[in-house]
XYZ file of C-alpha atoms in Angstrom:
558
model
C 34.107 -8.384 -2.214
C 35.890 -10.530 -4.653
C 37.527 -9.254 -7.978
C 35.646 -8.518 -11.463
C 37.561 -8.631 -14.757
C 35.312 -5.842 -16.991
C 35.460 -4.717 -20.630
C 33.896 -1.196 -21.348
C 34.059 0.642 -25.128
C 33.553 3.685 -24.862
C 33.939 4.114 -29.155
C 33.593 2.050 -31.890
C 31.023 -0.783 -30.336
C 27.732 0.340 -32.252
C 29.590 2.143 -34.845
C 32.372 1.933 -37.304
C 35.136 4.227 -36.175
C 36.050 6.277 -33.014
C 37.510 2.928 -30.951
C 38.357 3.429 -27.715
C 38.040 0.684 -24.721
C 38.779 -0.060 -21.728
C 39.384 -3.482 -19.555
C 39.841 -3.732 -15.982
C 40.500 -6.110 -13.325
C 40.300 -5.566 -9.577
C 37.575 -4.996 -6.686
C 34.170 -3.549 -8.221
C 34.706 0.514 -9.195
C 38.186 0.150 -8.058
C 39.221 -1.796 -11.253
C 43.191 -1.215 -12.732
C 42.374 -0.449 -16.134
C 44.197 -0.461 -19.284
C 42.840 1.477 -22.198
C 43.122 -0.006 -25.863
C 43.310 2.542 -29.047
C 41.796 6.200 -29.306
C 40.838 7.005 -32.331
C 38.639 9.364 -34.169
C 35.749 9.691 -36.294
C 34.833 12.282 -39.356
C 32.208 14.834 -39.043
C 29.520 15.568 -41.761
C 27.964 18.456 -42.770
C 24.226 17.068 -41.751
C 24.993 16.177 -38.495
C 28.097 18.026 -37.508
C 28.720 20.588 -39.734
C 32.257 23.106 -39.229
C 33.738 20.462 -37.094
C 36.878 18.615 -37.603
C 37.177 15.548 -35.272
C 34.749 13.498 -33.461
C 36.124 11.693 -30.901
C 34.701 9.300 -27.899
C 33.170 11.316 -24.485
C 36.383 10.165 -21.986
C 34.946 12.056 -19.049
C 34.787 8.631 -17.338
C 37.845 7.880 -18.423
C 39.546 11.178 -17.257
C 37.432 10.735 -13.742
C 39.329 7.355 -13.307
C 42.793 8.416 -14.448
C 44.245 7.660 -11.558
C 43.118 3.625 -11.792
C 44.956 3.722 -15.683
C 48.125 1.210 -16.267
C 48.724 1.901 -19.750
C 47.340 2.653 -22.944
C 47.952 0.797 -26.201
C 47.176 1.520 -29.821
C 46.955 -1.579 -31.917
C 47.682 -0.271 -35.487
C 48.165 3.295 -37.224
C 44.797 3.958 -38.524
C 42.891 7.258 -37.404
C 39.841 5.721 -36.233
C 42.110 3.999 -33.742
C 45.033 6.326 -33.130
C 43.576 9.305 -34.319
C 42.431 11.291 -31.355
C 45.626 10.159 -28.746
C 47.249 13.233 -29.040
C 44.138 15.684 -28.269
C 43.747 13.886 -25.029
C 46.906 12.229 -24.144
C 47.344 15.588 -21.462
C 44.271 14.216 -19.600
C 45.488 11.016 -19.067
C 49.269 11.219 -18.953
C 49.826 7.882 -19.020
C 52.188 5.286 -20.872
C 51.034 4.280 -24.505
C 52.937 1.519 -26.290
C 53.060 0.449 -29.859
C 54.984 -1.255 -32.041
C 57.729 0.599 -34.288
C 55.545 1.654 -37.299
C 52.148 2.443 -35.632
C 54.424 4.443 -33.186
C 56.684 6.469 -35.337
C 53.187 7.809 -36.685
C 52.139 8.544 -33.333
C 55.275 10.139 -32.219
C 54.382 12.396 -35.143
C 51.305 13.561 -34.155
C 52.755 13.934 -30.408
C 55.301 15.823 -31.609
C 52.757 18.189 -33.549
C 50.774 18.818 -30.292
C 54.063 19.742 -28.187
C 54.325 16.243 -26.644
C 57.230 14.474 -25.897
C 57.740 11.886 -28.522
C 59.109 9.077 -26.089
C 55.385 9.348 -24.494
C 54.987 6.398 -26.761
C 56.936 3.191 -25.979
C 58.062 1.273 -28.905
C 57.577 -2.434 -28.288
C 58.492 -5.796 -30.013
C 56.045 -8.470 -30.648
C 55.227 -11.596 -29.047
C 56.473 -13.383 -26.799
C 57.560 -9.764 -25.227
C 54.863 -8.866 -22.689
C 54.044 -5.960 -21.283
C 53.133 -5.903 -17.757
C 50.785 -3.017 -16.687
C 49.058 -3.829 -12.955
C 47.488 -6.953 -13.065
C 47.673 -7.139 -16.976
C 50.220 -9.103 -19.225
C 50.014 -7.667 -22.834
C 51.430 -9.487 -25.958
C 51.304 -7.462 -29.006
C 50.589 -10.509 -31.759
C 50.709 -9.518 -35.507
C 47.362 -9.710 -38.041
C 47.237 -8.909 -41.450
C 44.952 -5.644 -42.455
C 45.582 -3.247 -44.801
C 48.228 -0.970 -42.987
C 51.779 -2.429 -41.714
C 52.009 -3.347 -38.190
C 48.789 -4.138 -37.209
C 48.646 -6.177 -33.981
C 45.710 -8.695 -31.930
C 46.680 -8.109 -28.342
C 46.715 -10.617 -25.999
C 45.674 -9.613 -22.736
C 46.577 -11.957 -20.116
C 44.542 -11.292 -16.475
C 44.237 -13.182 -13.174
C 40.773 -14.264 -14.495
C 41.912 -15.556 -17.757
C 43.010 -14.784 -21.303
C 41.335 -12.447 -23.370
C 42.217 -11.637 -26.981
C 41.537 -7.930 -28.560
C 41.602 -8.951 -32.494
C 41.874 -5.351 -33.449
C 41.113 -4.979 -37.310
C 41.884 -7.469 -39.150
C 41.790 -9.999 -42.209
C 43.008 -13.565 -43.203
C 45.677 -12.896 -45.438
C 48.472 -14.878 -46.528
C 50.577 -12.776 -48.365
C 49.861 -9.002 -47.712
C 52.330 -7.805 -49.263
C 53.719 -5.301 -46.871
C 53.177 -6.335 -42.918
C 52.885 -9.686 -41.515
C 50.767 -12.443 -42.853
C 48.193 -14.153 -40.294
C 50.044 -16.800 -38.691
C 47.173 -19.871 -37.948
C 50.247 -21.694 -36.170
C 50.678 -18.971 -33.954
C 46.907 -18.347 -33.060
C 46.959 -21.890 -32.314
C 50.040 -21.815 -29.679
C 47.827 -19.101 -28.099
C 44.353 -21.117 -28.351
C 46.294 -23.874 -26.392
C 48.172 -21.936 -23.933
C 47.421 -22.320 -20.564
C 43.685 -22.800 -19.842
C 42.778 -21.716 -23.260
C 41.076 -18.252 -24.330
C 38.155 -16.954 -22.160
C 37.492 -14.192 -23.746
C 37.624 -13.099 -27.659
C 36.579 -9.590 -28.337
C 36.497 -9.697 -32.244
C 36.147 -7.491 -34.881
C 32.840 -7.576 -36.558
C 32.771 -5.001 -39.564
C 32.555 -7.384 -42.524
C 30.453 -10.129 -40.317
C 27.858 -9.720 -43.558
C 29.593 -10.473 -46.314
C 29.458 -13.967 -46.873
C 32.664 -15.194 -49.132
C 36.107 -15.762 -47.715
C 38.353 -12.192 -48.019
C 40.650 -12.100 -50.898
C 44.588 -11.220 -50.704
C 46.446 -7.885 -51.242
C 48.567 -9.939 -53.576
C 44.992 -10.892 -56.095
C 45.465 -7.033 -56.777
C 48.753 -7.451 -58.541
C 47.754 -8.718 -61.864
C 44.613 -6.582 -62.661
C 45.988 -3.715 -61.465
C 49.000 -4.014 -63.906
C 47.438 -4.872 -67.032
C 44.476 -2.044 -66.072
C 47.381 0.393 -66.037
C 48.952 -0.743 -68.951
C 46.043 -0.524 -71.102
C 45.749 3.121 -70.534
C 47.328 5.630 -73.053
C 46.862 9.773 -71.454
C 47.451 9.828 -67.965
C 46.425 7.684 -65.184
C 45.619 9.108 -61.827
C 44.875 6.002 -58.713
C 43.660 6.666 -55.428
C 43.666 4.799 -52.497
C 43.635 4.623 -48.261
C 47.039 7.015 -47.412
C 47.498 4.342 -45.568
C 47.430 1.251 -47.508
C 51.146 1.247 -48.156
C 50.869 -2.234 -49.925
C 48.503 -1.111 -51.847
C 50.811 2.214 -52.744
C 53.348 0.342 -53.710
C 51.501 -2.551 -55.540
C 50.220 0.588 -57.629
C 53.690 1.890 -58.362
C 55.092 -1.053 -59.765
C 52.411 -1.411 -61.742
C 52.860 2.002 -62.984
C 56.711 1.601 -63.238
C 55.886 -2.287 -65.425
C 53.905 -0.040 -67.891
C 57.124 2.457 -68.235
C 55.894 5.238 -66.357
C 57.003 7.340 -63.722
C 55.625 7.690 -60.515
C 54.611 10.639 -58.723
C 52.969 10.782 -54.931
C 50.673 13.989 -54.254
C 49.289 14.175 -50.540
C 50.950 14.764 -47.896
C 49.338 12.403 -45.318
C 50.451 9.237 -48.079
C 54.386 10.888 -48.146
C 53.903 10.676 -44.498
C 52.784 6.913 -44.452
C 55.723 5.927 -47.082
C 58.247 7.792 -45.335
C 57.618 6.689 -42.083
C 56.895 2.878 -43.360
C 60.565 3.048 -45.140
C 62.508 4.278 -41.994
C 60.946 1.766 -39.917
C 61.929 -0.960 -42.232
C 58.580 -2.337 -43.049
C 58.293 -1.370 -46.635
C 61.101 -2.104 -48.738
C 61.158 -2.316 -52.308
C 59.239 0.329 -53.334
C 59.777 2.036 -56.777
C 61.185 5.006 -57.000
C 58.813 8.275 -57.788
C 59.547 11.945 -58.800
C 58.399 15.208 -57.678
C 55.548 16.938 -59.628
C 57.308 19.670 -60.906
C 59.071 16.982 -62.560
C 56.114 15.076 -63.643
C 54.668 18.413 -65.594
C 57.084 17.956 -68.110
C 56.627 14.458 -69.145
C 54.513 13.288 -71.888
C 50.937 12.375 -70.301
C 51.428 8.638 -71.613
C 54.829 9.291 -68.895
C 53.102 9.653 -66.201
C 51.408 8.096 -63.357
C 50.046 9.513 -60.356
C 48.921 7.903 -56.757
C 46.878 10.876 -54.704
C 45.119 11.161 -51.766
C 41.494 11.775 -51.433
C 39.437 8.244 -51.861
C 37.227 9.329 -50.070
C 36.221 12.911 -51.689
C 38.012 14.940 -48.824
C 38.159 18.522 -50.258
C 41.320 19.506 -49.169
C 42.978 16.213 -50.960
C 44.953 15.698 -54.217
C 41.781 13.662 -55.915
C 39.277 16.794 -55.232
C 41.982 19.541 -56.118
C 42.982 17.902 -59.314
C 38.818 17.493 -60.142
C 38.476 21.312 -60.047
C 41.657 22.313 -61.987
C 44.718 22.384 -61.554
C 47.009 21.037 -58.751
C 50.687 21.569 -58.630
C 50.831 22.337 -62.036
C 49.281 19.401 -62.855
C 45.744 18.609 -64.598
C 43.271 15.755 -65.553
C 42.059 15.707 -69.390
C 40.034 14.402 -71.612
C 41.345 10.789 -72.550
C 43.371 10.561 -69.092
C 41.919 7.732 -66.279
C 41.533 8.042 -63.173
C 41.121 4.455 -60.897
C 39.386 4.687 -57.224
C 41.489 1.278 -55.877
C 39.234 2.089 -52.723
C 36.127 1.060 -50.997
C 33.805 4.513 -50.191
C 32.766 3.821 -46.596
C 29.466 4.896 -46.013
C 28.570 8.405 -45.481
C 31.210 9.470 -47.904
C 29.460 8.617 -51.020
C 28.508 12.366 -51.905
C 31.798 13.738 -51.838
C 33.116 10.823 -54.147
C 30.296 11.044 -56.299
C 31.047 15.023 -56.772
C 34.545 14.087 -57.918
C 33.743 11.014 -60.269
C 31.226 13.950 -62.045
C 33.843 16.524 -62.422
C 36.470 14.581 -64.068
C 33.318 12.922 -65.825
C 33.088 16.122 -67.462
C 36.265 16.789 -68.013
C 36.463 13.785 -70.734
C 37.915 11.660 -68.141
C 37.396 8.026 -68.042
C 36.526 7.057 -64.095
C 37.077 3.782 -62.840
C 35.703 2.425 -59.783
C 37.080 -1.517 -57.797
C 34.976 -3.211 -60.033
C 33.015 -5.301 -57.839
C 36.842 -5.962 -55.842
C 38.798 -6.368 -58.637
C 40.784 -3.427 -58.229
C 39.930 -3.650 -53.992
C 40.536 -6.355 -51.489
C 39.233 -5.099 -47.795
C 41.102 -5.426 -44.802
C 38.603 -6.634 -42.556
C 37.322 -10.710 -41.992
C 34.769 -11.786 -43.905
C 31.777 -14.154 -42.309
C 33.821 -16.785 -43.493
C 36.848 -16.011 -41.529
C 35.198 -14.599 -38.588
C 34.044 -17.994 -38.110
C 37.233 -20.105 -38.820
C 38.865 -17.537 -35.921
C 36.478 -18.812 -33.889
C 37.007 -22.616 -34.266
C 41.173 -22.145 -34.018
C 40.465 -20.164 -30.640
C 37.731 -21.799 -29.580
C 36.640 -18.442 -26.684
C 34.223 -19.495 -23.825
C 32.699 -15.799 -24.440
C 33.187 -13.724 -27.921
C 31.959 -9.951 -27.636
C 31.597 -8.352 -31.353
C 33.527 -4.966 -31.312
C 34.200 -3.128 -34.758
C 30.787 -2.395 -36.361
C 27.340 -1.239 -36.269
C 24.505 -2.695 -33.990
C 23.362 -4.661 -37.060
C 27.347 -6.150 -37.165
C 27.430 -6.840 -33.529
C 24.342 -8.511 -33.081
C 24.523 -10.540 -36.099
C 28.288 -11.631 -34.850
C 26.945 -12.840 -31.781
C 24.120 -14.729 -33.382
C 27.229 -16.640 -34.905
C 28.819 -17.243 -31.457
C 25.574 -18.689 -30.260
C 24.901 -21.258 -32.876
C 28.637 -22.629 -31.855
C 27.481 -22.737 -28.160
C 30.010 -19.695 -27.001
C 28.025 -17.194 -24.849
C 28.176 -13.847 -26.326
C 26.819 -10.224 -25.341
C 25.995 -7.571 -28.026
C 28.123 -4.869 -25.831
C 27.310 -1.185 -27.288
C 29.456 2.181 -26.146
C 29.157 2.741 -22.654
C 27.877 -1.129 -21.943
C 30.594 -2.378 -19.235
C 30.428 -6.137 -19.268
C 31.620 -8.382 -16.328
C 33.608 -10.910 -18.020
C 34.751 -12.984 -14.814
C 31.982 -15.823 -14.744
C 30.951 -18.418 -17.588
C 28.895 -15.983 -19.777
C 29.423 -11.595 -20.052
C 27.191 -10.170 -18.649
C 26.143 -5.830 -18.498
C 26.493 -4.462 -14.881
C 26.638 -0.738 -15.212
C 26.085 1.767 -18.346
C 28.223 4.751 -18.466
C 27.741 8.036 -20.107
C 29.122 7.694 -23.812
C 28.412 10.748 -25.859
C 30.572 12.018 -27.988
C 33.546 15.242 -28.206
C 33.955 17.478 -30.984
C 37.330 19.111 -31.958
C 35.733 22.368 -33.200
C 38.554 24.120 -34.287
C 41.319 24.407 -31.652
C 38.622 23.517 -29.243
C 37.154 20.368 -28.054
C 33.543 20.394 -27.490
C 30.668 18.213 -25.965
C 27.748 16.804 -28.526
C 25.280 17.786 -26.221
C 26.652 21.545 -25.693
C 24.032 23.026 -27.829
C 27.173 24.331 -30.100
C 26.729 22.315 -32.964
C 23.260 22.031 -32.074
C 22.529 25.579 -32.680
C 24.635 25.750 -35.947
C 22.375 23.106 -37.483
C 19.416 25.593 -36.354
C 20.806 28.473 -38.443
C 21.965 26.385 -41.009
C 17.940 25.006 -41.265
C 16.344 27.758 -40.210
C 18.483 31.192 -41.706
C 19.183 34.096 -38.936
C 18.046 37.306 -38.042
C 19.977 40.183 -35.933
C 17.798 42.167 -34.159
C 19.525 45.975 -32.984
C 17.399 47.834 -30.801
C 18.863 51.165 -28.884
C 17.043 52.973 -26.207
C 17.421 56.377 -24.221
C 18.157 56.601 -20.683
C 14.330 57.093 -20.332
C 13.603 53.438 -21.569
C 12.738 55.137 -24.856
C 13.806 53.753 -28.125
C 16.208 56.211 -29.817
C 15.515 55.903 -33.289
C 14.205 52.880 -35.559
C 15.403 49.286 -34.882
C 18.119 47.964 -36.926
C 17.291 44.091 -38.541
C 20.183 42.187 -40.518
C 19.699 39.125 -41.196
C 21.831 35.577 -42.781
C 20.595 32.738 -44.716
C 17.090 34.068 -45.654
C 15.307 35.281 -48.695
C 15.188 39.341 -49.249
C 11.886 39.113 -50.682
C 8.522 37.729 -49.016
C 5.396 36.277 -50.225
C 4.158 39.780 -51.863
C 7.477 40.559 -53.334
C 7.827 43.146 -50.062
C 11.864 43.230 -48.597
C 11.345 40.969 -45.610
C 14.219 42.858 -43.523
C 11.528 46.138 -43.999
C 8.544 44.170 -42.801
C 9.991 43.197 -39.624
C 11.374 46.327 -39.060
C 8.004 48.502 -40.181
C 6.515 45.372 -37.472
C 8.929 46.298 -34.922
C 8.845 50.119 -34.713
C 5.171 49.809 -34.396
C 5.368 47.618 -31.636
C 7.583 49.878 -29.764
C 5.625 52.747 -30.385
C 2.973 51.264 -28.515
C 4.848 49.461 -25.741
C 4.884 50.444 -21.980
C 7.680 51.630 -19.539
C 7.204 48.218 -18.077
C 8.157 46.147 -21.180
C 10.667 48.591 -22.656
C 12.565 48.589 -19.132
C 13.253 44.912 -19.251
C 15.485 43.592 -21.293
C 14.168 39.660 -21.207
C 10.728 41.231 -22.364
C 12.080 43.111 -25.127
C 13.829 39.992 -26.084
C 10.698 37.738 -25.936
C 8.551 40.154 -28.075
C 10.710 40.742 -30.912
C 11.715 37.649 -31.310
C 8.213 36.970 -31.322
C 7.498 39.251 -33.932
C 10.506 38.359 -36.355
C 9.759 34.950 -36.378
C 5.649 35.581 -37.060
C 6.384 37.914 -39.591
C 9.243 35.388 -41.588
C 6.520 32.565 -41.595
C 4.033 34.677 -42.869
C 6.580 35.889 -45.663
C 9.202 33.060 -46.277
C 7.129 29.861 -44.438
C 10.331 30.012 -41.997
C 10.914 30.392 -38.571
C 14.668 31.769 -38.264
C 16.663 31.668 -35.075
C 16.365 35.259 -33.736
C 19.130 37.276 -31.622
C 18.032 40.934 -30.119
C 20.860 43.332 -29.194
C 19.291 45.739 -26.951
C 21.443 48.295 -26.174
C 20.747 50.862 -23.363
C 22.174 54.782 -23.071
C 23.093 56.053 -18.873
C 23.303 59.142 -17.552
C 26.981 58.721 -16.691
């Protein structure tokens, strides 16, 4: 049996968010594997409501642990780094970043109770990392948080590059800029690139991406043409975009004052590891209530109507002493990813209302994106020139239309969804296996599966309302009194203006009047019929059918 060089995502193939793959090299299903990012995704409340992190199924993953080299997180954003520490302890293996994307994983290692040197901090090319039969380069890109890195994966059946996010930009502002003269040195190297696994997120819109640094000038004058106060929000993590906001806040003579803890975190951590320099300095908010309002500027969290953030506090009142007001402005320098539009839209009302001017990016002119554009998707692929190119990053629609791209240049490419594993070592990919890929909720302080019925059964009640059911009987099998109906989520009145909690009740007790030893004396039977009955009697009353639970509780001679 001769050796197989594979690529499986488990995350973020099919869907924006939650990346997580894995590549492997070696004899067929006893591959050494290296895994690249874990991240997370965000919940919603009409598909996963109470829960607090979605992150990929790694059951597969955790089965194979022993076959693992190393792990390595390409940049500091949550949908790739997000969900490392909630399942680092399954894995226990190596991870390896570079300084900034690691400092903000040490963090959240450190928060969990795991050793912060878990995480390897690494330089960039032409340091290699060698993990089994894998050589890793971390090479920089431009996107819009510092440090992000294209890895370079070097394997005994050729080169493959891992783009990771990223964007054509020249001067970013913070970070590196994308280097064509490197990506050329690695195009030519050796026997070229075999394999280009590419991001694919922006594959549909159609001009070239724009630089952090067009922000610069709109954002200033914008700022300086406002006379109350002016509130901007952005990514927490878009430090170039933080601090192109602050000097444009400091240009129009106005301090600056960060709320949100995640973006102190991201500023903080950018400054110590010597990636953002320069930036203005800002002042506390119990410093900022005592300025004039024409003073002041503020940079908050929240772009994308989180509840818990600066942005949603300040649009229900006061936050930290502070407050929006009628002839103040408030500037979303963000892009609302899909899904995310009703929570933004909540906030842009509020301050609507409260006389404040909102101002959205303008059609980009107050928002550049950090992802390629069509346009430079494409040039990527002429400087590297891949035999294959698998589309990673992005919906189905993203992936498929990516490798329609590849195929009108003559590279062979596979549309590669989560679980797909794709044997990379002949001329085009091709799909030998599919592996379970569901997903894992962090419920709390506990970490779920999708297909658990736990969510599943919170969507019910949340749909459907609830009834209790309390029924007590003797140690004859006799009921011992009336039974006892509460119920959640439900109307009190029915149809005829009757209490609804009384009609299943009055249904109830007549039902047990009349019942035999035989049904009384079983508990599943009980069950059955009055859940029967509470459900018959709501959609006769409400038009609902609630989810039901009977307590049957049963009185012994002892």
């Amino acid at each position: 049996m001769t050796e197989r060089l594979i690529y499986l995502p488990l995350g973020g193939a099919g869907e924006i968010g939650m990346n997580a793959y894995v590549y492997g090299y070696g004899r067929a299903g006893k591959e050494r594997l290296i895994v690249v990012d874990l991240g997370v995704t965000f919940p919603d409340m009409d598909s996963s409501p109470g829960v607090d992190l979605i992150m990929a199924d790694l059951a597969w993953l955790e089965e194979n642990a022993d076959r693992i080299e190393a792990i390595f997180i390409t940049h500091a954003h949550e949908d790739h780094i997000g969900a490392l520490a909630h399942v680092w302890n399954k894995l226990r293996k190596p991870v390896f970043a570079r300084a900034f994307t690691g400092r903000i994983g040490q963090l959240k290692l450190e928060e969990a109770g795991i050793p912060a040197e878990t995480i390897q901090i690494v330089e960039p090319r032409p340091h290699a990392i060698d993990a089994g039969p894998f050589a890793v380069q971390f090479v920089p890109v431009s996107h819009s948080i510092p440090e992000s890195s294209a890895l370079v994966i070097d394997t005994p059946a050729g080169r493959i590059v891992h783009t990771g996010d990223f964007k054509l930009d020249g001067n970013p502002i913070v970070g590196e800029a994308f280097d064509p003269v490197l990506w050329h040195e690695i195009a030519q190297e050796g026997e070229g690139v075999k394999v280009l696994v590419s991001d694919s997120t922006n594959v549909f819109s159609p001009a070239p991406g724009r630089s952090e640094a067009t922000l610069a000038e709109p954002l200033t004058k914008l700022i300086a043409d406002q006379t109350g106060m002016i509130v901007a929000t952005t990514f927490a993590s878009n430090v170039a975009r933080l601090k192109t906001l602050a000097e444009a806040g400091v240009a129009a003579g106005r301090s600056v004052c960060l709320l949100g803890r995640a973006m102190k975190r991201m500023v903080g951590t950018a400054q110590e590891t010597g990636v953002l320099k320069g930036m203005p300095g800002t002042i506390p908010p119990e410093e900022a209530v005592k300025l004039p309002r024409g003073d002041v500027m503020l940079i908050v969290t929240g772009s994308q109507g989180e509840r818990r953030a600066a942005s949603a506090q300040l649009s229900r009142g006061k936050y930290l002493g502070l407050e929006m007001k009628e002839g103040d402005s408030f500037l979303f320098s963000s892009k609302t990813i899909p899904g995310n539009e009703r929570g933004v839209i909540r906030i842009m009302n509020a301050f609507s209302e409260m006389g404040v001017d909102v101002i959205d990016d303008h059609d980009g002119l107050y928002h550049v994106s950090g992802h390629a554009n069509r346009p430079d998707l494409e040039a990527v692929h002429d400087l590297l020139r891949p035999k294959m190119l698998i589309p990673m990053h992005g919906e189905h629609r993203h992936l498929r239309e990516h490798a329609k791209i590849a195929q009108a240049k003559g590279i062979a490419s596979e549309v590669a969804i989560n679980g797909s594993m794709i044997d990379l070592s002949g001329h085009v990919p091709q799909v030998v296996e599919y592996i379970e890929a569901g997903r894992t909720y962090l419920d709390g302080s506990v970490k779920i599966g999708a297909m658990d019925g736990v969510v599943r059964g919170r969507i019910r009640m949340a749909l459907n309302g609830l009834v209790l059911v309390t029924v007590i009987l003797d140690e004859q099998d006799q009921p011992l009194g009336d039974p006892w109906v509460e119920t959640m989520g439900l109307p009190k009145l029915g149809r005829g203006g009757a209490n609804l909690v009384d009609q299943i009740e009055d249904e109830m007790t007549d039902f047990l009047n009349r019942a035999s030893v035989k049904v009384l004396s079983k508990d599943d039977k009980m069950d059955e019929a009055l859940r029967r009955i509470a459900r018959q009697v709501s959609m006769e009353e409400i038009g609902k059918k609630p989810e039901v639970i009977v307590v049957t509780s049963r009185l012994t001679d002892e």
